[in-house]
Amino acid sequence: MTSTITQDEAAPTRDEDLPADWAEQVRALAAERDAVILAHNYELPAIQDVADHVGDSLALSRIAARVPNAEIVFCGVHFMAETAKILSPGKRVLIPDARAGCSLADTITADQLRAWKAEHPGAVVVAYVNTSAAVKAESDVCCTSSNAADVVRSVPADRQILFLPDRHLGEHVRRVTGRDLWIWQGQCHVHEGIGGDVLRGAIAADPGADVLVHPECSCATAALSMAAAGEIPADRVRIVSTGGMLDEARRTGATKVLVATEVGMLHQLRKANPQVQFEAVSRGAVCPYMKMITPARLLDALRFGRDEVHVDPDVAERARGAVERMIALGSSPTVSR
Ligand code: 13P
Ligand code: SF4
């Protein structure tokens, strides 16, 4: 166990008892506590709208590393809040619901990684940020979906690379960098469900639409095969992080865009370009962990200072190098507000 949560005994606010002015209360409490509220692009629209910054995991890590506030309230999943704590050990980091985990991060433990490393001595370990602090502590450099290719390119060509934990992101990075990677066979259950057949069906129903695909999706390979086979023009398909999707949304000339990722992303896309119709490839692509951060939980986080995220200082110290190496590399952040 590398991190623990302090729970306050105070009774939680029930969703049905949420005061009408909850957003004003959240903003007032954040000011009182000197807290900055960060929200991932997959959060509920109401959470995104009340946050100080909304972005992808790389952009939010960068903001967490540089904000002057005493406290960071992370509306996202646990590994994201842990990463903020690793980068800012002197700050108090809160997550409104510490049970907000990640099925992808759960596919590898530090023990499993140690055993994998022993099979490949001397290999460089590139870990997606969707991992626990203990796994990061065993890794050489982290990456997110927006900078994974740049991070892999930064590894000397004569070194073997262990890429973990997402197999679809790993395949995508192998494709775009041409590097031979050892890839951990993990997956996110939300993106695994957006398969090639689902994407083909959505494109057949909307043949004129642009297509944005998150590299964690199991349909990423199908999207590129369709483009290669001329079933859809190659310049209308993009495999991009959630931040990259926003960049594409701002510059698209299409009237409709099909989006293969978690449905929370649609909120920022629609705000970024209201002229365009953005539709989910799969409306069932809902991350149950991201949706645990409700307005009532956020209000209570600020009222009672919970759930606080703690990372074992030794683990944090070892994980920090991998996260900081990532932050120093890679593409520029895309953030809203
Ligand atoms: P991004 O790196 O695109 O923000 O994605 C994080 C994530 O959890 C995807 O499921
Ligand atoms: Fe984890 Fe998947 Fe949810 Fe992203 S969408 S936080 S990878 S479970």
Coordinates of C-alpha atoms and ligand atoms in Angstrom, one line a residue, residues 42 77 102-104 130 188-191 216 287 289-290, ligand 2:
Y42 CA -14.0 13.0 -19.0
V77 CA -9.2 9.4 -11.2
C102 CA -8.9 3.1 -13.2
S103 CA -9.3 -0.4 -14.7
L104 CA -6.2 0.2 -16.9
N130 CA -2.4 5.5 -16.0
C188 CA -9.1 0.1 -20.3
H189 CA -12.5 -1.5 -20.2
V190 CA -14.2 1.7 -21.5
H191 CA -12.0 2.0 -24.6
E216 CA -6.6 3.5 -26.1
C287 CA -16.0 5.8 -17.4
Y289 CA -14.7 6.1 -12.1
M290 CA -14.6 9.6 -13.7
Ligands
SF4_2 FE1 -9.0 4.5 -16.7 FE2 -10.4 3.9 -18.9 FE3 -11.5 5.5 -17.1 FE4 -9.4 6.4 -18.6 S1 -11.5 5.8 -19.3 S2 -9.7 6.6 -16.3 S3 -8.2 4.5 -18.7 S4 -10.9 3.3 -16.8

